[in-house]
Short mmCIF file of C-alpha atoms in Angstrom, two decimals:
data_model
loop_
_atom_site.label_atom_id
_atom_site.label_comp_id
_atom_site.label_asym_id
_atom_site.label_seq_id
_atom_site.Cartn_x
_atom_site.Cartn_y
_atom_site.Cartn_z
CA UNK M 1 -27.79 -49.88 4.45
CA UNK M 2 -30.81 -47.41 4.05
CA UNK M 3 -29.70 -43.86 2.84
CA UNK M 4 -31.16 -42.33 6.10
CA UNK M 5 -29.02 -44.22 8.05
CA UNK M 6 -25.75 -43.33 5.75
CA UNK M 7 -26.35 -40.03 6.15
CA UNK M 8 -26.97 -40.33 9.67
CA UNK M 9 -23.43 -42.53 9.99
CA UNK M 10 -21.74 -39.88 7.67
CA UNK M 11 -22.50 -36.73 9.90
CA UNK M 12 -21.38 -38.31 12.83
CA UNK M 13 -18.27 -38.78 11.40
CA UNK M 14 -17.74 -35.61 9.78
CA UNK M 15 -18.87 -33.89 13.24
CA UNK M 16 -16.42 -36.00 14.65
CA UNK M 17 -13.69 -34.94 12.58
CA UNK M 18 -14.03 -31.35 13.30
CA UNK M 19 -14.57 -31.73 16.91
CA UNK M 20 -11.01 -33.37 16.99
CA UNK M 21 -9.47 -31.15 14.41
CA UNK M 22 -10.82 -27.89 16.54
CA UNK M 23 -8.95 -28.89 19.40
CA UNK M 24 -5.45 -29.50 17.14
CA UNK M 25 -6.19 -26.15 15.44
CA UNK M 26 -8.38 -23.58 16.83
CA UNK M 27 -9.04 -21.95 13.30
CA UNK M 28 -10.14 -25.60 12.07
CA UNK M 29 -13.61 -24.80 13.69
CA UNK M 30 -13.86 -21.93 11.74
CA UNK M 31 -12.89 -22.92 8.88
CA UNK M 32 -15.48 -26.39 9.21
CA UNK M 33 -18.21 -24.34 10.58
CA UNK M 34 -17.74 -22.07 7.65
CA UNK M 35 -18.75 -24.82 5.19
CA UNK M 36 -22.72 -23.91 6.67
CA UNK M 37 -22.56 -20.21 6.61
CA UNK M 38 -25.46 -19.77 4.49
CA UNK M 39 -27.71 -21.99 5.52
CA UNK M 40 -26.57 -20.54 9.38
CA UNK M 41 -27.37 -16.75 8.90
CA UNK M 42 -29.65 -14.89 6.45
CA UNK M 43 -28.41 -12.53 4.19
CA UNK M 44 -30.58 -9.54 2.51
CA UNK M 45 -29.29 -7.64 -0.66
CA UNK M 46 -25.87 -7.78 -2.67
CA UNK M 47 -23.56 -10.40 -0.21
CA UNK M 48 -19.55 -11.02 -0.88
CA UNK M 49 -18.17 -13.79 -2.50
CA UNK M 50 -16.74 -15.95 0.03
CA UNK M 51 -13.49 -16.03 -2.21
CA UNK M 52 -10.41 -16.85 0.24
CA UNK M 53 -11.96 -15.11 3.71
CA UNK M 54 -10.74 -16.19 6.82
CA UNK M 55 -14.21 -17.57 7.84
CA UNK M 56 -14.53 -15.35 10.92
CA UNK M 57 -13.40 -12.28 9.27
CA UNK M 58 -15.70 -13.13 6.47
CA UNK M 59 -18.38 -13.98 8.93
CA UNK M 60 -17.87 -10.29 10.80
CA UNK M 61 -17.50 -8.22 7.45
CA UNK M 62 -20.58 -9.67 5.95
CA UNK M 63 -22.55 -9.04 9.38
CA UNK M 64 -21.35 -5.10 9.42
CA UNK M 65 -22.50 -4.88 5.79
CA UNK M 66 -26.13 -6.02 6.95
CA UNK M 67 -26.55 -3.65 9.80
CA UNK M 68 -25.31 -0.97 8.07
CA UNK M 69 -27.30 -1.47 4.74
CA UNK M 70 -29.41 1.68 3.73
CA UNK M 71 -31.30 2.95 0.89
CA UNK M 72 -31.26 6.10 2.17
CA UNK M 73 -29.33 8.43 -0.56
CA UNK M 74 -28.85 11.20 1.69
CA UNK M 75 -27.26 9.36 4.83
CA UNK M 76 -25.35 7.00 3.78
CA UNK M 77 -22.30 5.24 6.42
CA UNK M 78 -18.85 4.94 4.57
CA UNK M 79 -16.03 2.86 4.36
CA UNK M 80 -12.27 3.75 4.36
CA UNK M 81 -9.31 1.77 2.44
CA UNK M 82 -5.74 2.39 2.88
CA UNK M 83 -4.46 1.31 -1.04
CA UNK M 84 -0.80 -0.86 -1.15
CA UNK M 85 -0.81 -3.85 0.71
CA UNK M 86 -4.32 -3.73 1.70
CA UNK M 87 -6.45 -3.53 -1.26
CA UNK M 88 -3.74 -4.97 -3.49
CA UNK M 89 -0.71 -6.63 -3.28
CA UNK M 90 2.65 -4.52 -3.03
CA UNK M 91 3.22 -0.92 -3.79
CA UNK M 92 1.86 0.54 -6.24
CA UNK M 93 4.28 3.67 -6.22
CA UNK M 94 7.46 1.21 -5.68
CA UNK M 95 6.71 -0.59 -8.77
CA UNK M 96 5.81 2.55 -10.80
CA UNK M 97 9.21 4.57 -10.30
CA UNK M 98 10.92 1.31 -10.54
CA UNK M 99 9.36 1.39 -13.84
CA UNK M 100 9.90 4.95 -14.47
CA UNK M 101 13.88 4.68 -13.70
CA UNK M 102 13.95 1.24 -15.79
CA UNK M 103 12.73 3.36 -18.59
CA UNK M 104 14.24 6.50 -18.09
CA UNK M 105 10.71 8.57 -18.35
CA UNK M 106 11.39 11.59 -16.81
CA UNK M 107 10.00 14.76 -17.85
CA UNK M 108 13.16 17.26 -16.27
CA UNK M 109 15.88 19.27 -16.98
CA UNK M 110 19.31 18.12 -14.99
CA UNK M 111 18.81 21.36 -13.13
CA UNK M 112 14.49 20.49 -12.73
CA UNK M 113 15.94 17.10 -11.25
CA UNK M 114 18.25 18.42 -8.86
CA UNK M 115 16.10 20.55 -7.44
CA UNK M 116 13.64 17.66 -7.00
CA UNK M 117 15.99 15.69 -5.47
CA UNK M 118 17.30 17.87 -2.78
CA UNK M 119 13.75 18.90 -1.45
CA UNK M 120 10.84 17.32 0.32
CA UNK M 121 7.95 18.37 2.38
CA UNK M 122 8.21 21.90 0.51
CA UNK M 123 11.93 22.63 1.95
CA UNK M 124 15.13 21.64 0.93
CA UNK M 125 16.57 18.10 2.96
CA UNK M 126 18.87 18.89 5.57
CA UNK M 127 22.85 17.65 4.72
CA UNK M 128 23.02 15.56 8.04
CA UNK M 129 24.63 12.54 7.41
CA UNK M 130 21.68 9.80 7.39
CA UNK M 131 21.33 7.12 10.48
CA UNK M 132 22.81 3.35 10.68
CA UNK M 133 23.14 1.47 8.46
CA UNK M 134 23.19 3.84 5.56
CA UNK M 135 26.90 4.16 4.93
CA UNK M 136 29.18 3.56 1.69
CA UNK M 137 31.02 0.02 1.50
CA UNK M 138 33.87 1.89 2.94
CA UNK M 139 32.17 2.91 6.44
CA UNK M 140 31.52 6.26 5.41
CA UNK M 141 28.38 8.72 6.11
CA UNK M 142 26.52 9.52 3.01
CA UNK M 143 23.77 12.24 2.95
CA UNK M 144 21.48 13.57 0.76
CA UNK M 145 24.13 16.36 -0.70
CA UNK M 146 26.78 13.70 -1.59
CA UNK M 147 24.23 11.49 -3.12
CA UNK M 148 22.84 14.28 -5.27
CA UNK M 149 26.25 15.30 -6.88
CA UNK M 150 26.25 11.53 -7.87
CA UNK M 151 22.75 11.03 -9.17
CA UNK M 152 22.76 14.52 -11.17
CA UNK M 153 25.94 13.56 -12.65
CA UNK M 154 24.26 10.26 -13.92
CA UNK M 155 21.07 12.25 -15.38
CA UNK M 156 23.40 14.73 -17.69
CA UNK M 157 25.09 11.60 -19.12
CA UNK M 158 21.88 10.62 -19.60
CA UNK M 159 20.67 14.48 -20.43
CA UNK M 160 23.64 14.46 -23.21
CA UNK M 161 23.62 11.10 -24.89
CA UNK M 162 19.88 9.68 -25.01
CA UNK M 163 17.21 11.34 -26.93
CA UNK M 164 14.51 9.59 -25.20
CA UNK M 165 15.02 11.60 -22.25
CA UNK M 166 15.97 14.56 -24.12
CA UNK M 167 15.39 14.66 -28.16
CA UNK M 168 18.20 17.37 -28.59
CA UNK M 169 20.61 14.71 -27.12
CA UNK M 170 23.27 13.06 -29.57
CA UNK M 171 21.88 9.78 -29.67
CA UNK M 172 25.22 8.15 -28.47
CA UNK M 173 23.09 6.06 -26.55
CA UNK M 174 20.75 4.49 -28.82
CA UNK M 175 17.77 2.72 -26.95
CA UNK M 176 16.91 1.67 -23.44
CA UNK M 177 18.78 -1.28 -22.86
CA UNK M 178 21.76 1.02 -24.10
CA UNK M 179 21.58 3.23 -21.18
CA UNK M 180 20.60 0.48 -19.29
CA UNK M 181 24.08 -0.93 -19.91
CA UNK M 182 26.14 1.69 -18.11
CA UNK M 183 27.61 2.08 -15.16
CA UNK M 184 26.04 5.71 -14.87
CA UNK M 185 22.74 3.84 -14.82
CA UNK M 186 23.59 1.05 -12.19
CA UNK M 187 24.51 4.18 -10.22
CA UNK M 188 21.79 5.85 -10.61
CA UNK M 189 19.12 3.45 -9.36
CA UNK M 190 20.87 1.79 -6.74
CA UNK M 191 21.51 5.44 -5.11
CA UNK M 192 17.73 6.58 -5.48
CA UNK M 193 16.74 3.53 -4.03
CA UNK M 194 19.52 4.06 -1.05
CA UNK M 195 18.30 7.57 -0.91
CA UNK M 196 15.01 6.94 -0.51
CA UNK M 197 15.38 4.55 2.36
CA UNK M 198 17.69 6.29 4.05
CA UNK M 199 15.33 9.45 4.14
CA UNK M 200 12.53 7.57 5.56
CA UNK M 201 14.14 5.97 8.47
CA UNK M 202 16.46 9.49 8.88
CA UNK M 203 13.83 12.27 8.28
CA UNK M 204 10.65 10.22 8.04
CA UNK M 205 7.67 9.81 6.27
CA UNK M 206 6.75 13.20 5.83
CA UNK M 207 9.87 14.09 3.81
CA UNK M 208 10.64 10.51 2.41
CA UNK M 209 6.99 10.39 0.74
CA UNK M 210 6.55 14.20 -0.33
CA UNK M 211 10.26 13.31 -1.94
CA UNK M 212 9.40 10.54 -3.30
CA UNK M 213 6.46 12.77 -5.91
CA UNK M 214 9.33 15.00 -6.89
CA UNK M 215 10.00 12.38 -9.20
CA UNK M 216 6.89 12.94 -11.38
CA UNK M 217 7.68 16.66 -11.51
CA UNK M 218 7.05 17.69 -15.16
CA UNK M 219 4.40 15.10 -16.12
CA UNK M 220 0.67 16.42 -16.09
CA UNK M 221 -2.45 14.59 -14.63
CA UNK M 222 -3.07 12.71 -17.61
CA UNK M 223 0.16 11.60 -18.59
CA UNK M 224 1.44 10.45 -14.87
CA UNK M 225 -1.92 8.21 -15.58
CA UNK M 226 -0.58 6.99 -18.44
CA UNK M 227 2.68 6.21 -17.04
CA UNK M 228 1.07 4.47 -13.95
CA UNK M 229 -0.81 2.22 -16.61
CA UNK M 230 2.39 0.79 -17.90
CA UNK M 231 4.05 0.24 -15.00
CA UNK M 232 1.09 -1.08 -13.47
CA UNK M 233 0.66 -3.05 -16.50
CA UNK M 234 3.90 -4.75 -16.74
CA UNK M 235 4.15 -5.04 -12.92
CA UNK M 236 1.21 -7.18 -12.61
CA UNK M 237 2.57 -9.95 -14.77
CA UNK M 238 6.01 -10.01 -13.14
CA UNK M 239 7.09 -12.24 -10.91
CA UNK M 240 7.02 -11.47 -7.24
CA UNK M 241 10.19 -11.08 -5.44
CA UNK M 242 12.88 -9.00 -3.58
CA UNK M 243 15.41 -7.79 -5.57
CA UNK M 244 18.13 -5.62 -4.57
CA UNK M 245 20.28 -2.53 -6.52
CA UNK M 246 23.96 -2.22 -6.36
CA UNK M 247 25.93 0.35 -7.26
CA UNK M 248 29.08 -0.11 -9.69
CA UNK M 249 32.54 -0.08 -7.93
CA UNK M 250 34.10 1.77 -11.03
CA UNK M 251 31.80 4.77 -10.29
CA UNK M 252 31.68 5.71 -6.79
CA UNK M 253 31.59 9.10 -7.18
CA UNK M 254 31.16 11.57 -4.19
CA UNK M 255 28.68 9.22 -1.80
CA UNK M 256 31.18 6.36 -3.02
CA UNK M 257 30.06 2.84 -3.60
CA UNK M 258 26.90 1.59 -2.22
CA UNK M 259 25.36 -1.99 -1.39
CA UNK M 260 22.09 -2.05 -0.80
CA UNK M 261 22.03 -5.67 -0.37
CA UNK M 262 24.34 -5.33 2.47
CA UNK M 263 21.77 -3.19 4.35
CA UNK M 264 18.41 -5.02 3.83
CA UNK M 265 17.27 -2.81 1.35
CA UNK M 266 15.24 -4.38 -1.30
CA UNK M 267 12.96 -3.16 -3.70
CA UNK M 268 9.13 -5.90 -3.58
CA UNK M 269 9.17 -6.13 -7.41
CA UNK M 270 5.09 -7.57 -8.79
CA UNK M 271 1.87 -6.13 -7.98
CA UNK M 272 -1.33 -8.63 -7.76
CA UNK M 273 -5.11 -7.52 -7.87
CA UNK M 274 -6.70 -9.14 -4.66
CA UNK M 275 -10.34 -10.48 -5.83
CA UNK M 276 -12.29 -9.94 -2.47
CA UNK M 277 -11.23 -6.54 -2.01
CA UNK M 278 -12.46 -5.65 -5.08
CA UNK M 279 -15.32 -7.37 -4.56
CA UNK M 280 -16.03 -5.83 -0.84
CA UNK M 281 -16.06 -2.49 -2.27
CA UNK M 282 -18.29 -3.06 -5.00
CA UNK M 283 -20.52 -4.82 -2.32
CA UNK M 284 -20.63 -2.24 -0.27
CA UNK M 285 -21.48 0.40 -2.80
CA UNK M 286 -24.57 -2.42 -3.67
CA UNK M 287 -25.88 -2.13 -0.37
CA UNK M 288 -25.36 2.00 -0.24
CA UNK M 289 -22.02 1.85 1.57
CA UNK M 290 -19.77 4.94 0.31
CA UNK M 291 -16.19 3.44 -0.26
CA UNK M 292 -12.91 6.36 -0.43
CA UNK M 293 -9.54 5.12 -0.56
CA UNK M 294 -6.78 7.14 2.12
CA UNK M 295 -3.35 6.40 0.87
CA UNK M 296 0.26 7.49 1.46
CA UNK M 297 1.04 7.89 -1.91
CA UNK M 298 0.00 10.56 -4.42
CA UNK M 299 -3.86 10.31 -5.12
CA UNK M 300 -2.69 10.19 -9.27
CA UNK M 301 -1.00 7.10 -8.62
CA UNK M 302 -3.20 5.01 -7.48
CA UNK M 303 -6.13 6.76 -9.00
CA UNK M 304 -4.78 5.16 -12.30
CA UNK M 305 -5.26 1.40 -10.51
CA UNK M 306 -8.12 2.38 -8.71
CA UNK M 307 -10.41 3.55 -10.89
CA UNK M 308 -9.82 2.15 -13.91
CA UNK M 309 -12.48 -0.10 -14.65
CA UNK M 310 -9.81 -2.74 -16.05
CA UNK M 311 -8.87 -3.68 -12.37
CA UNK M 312 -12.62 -3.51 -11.18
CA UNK M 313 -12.25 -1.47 -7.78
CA UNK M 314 -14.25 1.40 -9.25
CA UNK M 315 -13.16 3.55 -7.31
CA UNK M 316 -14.59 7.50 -7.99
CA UNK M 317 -11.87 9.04 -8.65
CA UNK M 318 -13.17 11.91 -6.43
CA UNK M 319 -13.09 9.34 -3.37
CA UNK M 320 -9.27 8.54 -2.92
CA UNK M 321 -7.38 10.70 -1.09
CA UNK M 322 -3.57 10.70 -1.03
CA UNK M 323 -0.82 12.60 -1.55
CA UNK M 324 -0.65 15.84 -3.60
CA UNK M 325 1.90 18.22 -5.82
CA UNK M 326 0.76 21.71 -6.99
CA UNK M 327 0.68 22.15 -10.52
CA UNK M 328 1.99 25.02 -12.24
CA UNK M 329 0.49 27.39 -15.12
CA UNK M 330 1.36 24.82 -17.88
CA UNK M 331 -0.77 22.49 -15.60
CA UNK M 332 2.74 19.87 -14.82
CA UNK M 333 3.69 18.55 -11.41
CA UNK M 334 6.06 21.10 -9.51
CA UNK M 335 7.96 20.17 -6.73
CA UNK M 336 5.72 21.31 -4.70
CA UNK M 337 2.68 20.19 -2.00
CA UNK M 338 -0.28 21.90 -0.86
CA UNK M 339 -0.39 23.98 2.09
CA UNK M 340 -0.59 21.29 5.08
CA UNK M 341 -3.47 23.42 7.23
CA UNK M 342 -5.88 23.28 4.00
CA UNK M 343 -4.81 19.35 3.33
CA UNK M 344 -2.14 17.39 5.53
CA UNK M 345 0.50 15.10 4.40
CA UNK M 346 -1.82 11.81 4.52
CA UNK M 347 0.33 9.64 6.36
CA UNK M 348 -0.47 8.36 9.59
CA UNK M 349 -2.03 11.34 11.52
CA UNK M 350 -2.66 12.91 8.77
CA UNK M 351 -4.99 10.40 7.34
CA UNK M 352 -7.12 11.17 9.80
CA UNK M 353 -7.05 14.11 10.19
CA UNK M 354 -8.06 14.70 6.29
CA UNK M 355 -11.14 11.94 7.06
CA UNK M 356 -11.73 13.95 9.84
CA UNK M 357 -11.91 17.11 7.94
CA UNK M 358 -13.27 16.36 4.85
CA UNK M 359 -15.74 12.83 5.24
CA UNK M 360 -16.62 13.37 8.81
CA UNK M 361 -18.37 16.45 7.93
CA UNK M 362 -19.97 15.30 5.11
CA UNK M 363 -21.35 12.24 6.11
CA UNK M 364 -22.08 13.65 9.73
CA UNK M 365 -20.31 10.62 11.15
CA UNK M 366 -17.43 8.42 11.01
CA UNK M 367 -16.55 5.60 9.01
CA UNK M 368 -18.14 2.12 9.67
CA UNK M 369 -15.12 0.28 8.79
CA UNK M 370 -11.33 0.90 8.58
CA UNK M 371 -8.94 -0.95 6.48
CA UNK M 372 -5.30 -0.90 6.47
CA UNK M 373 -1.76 -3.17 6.88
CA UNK M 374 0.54 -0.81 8.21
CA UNK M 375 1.96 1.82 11.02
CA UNK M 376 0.96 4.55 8.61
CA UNK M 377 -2.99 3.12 8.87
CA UNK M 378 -2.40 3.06 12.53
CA UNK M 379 -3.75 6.09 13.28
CA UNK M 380 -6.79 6.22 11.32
CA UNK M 381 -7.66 2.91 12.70
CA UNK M 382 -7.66 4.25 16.58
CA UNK M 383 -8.51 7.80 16.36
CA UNK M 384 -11.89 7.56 15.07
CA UNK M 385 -12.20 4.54 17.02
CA UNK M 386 -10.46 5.11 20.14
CA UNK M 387 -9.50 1.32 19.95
CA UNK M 388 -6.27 0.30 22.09
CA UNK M 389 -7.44 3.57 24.46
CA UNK M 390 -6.45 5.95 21.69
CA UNK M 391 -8.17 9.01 22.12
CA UNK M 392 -10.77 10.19 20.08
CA UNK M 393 -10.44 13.51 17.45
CA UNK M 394 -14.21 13.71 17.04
CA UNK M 395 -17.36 12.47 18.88
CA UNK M 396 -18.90 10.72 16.45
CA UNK M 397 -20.15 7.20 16.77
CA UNK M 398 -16.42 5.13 16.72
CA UNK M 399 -15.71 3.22 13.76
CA UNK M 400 -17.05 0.03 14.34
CA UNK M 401 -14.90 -2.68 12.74
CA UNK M 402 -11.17 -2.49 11.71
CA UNK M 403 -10.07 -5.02 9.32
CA UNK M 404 -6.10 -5.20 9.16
CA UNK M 405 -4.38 -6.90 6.23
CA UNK M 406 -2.02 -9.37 8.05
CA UNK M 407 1.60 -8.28 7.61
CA UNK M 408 2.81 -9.25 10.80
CA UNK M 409 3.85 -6.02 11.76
CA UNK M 410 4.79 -4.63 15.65
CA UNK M 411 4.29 -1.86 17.38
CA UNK M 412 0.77 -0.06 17.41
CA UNK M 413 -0.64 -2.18 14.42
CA UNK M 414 0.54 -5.67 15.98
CA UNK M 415 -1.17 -4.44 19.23
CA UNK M 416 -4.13 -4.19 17.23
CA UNK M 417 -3.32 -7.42 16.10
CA UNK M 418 -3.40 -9.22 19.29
CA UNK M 419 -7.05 -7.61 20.25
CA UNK M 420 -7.77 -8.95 17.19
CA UNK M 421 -6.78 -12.33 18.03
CA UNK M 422 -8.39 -12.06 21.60
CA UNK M 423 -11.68 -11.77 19.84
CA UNK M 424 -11.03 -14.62 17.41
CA UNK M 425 -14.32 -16.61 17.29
CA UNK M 426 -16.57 -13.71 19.39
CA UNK M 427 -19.97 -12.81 18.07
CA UNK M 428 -19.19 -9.46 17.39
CA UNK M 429 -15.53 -8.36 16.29
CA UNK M 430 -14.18 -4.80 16.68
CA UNK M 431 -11.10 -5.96 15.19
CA UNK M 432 -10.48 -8.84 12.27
CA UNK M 433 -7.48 -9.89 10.81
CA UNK M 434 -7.04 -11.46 6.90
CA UNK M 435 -4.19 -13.34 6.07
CA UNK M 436 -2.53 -13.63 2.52
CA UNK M 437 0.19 -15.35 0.60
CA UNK M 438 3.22 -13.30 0.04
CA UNK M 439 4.34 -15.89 -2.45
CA UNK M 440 1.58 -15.97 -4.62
CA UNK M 441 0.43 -12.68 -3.75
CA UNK M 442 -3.33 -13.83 -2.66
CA UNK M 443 -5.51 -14.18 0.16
CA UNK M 444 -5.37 -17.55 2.08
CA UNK M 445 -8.77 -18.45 4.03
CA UNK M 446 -6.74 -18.05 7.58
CA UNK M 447 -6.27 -15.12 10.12
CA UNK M 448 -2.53 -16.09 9.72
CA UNK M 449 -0.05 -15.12 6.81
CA UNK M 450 2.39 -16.99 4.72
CA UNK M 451 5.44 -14.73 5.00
CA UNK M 452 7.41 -14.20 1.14
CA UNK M 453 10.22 -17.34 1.15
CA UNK M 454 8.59 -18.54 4.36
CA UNK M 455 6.88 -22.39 4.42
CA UNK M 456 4.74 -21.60 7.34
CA UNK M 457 2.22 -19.91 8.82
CA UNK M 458 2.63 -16.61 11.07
CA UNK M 459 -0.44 -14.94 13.37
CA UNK M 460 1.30 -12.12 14.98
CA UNK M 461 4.87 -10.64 15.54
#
């Protein structure tokens, strides 16, 4: 047989194939099609790796980065990032004060860490017992008092007997895994993790995340960096997987025994750098595209992951905005946020709010593209959009394309979802969804995800 003819035979087959597939599996189209990308469209400056892009969200992103390519310096569009579980994999934060309580690095007195622990959102918790299902093994309400009197009475054990937390200590407790060893300090991480749970779904975000800083108090810029870089370090190399922190029976203390594994709480233990995010930024910046990260936890934090040139985000420091504690005259974290009128608490509203505030006016318009994988993203995502008939805070020009990391989540963000899904295989895409493997920690090339323990795939709650 001539090799014109072969070929000839071979593409019939091959179109064939995916003619056949596409009608099994509506994202088998894509994903064939896909195969031709470059030779279907034409691409001018820096383009993204195709890496493990669902093919129409790759498709879509790489189309918004061509009509918005400038070289003009002094009107440039932006992008906006939401950090955790969008432009990596798992919380940064999480993993950093699990490191930070594995290690015992504190930089407070018992009396500094009380105080830290009883406030948030610049005023001191309220006692109310917390909501369902945050009770002790015995049925009983906990709040944040009880589990204070607890968790203080762990640190000065830990204040009296371990000189890395304190060097006038009497050394009773030699090293780490010493302290580790105790019941104090069983006690004392399975109640902050309890606590800080319970404070979210009781008080919400505001308080839960403003409390959650208190735990740096002490530390200045440059050494909260260097603590991030550990436990970002030794985070990314760990295995990824739920893991859950009981506290002893022989010390139940005031709040009195709790199970966080009997409540669902775990703790998402591993952190994974995800390739094409990395790579989007730095392709937008190549083809003038201002990229800022807006995160819900403090802008130190993931400042350290962001940009440091190790990970390859580069990231200005300048552009991530996130959470913030005053510092005091020794320049060290107080327990302590800035005034909410000058800078809100940037969660949910208040993310954008601050891009309303701070970009909008600088760039004299809002972001070209959005990019987030939870509630707290949801309203960044539709008020300078007005997507799902949100209404507007500005009016600019909407942001034009909303890419959501797929965590199968409800409410607003899974109706976002579903548009997203309605406009699966459309020319032009307001919303695209990018699916990932909560296993491995990486993207898969599919709109759907790969929930962690699951064996298959999931497109929307």
């Amino acid at each position: 047989m001539k090799k014109s003819k072969f070929k000839l035979l071979f593409s019939s087959i091959v179109l064939s194939l995916v003619l056949l597939l596409s009608v099994a599996n509506p994202f088998a189209l894509a994903i064939a099609s896909d195969t031709n990308r470059s030779s279907a469209i034409t691409y001018h400056g820096q383009v993204l790796d195709s890496g493990k892009w669902a093919p129409n969200t790759y498709k879509a992103i790489n189309n918004l980065i061509q009509e918005n390519r400038t070289h003009n310096s002094k009107r440039k569009p932006y992008a906006v990032f939401d950090w955790d579980n969008t432009s990596i994999f798992q919380d940064t934060t999480d993993n950093v004060l699990n490191y930070q309580i594995n290690n015992l690095k504190y930089k407070m007195t018992p009396e500094q860490f009380e105080y830290s622990f009883t406030h948030g959102d610049n005023k001191p918790i309220p006692q109310e017992n917390f909501v369902e299902p945050y009770k002790n093994v015995n049925g009983q309400s906990v709040n944040i008092y009880k589990l204070s009197i607890d968790v203080v009475s762990d640190y000065k054990y830990f204040w009296a007997h371990y000189k890395g937390l304190n060097p006038n200590a009497d050394g009773t407790l030699s090293d780490i895994a010493a302290v580790q060893a105790t019941d104090q300090f069983k006690d004392f991480k399975a109640k902050i993790w309890f606590a800080y749970s319970a404070l979210i779904d009781t008080f919400g975000e505001d308080v839960a995340y403003t409390w959650q800083l208190n735990m740096f108090v002490g530390y200045t810029p440059d050494e909260l960096i260097q603590l991030c870089n550990e436990g970002i370090a030794y985070y990314l190399a760990e295995k990824i997987q739920n893991v859950y922190f009981d506290s002893p029976a022989t010390l139940p203390g005031i709040a009195g025994e709790v199970k966080n594994s009997v409540i669902g709480n775990y703790f998402t233990q591993g952190l994974r750098i995800i390739p094409e995010m990395s790579n989007l930024m730095n392709t937008l910046r190549k083809n003038g595209i201002d990229v800022y990260i807006s995160t819900a936890a403090m802008d130190t934090v993931v400042r350290s992951f962001a940009s440091n040139p190790l990970y390859g985000y580069n990231v200005p420091e300048a552009n991530v905005l996130g959470l913030r504690l005053k510092v005091d005259n020794a320049g060290r974290y107080k327990a302590e946020i800035p005034d909410k009128k000058d800078y809100a608490i940037n969660v949910k509203h208040g993310k954008a709010y601050n891009i309303n505030k701070y970009l909008v006016p600088k760039y004299r318009a809002n972001p070209i593209l959005i990019c987030g994988d939870s509630s707290g993203d949801y309203e960044m995502m539709t008020e300078l959009s007005g997507f799902n008939n949100v209404k507007m805070i500005n009016d600019k020009e909407p942001v034009k394309m909303v890419l959501i990391s797929n965590r199968i989540k409800g409410e607003g963000l899974g109706e976002l979802s579903k548009i997203a899904v309605s406009q699966l295989g459309t020319p032009n895409p307001s919303i695209v969804l990018q699916g990932r493997n909560e296993n491995t920690g990486l993207w898969i090339p599919d709109e759907r995800t790969l929930r962690l323990g699951k064996t298959s795939l999931q497109l929307t709650k």
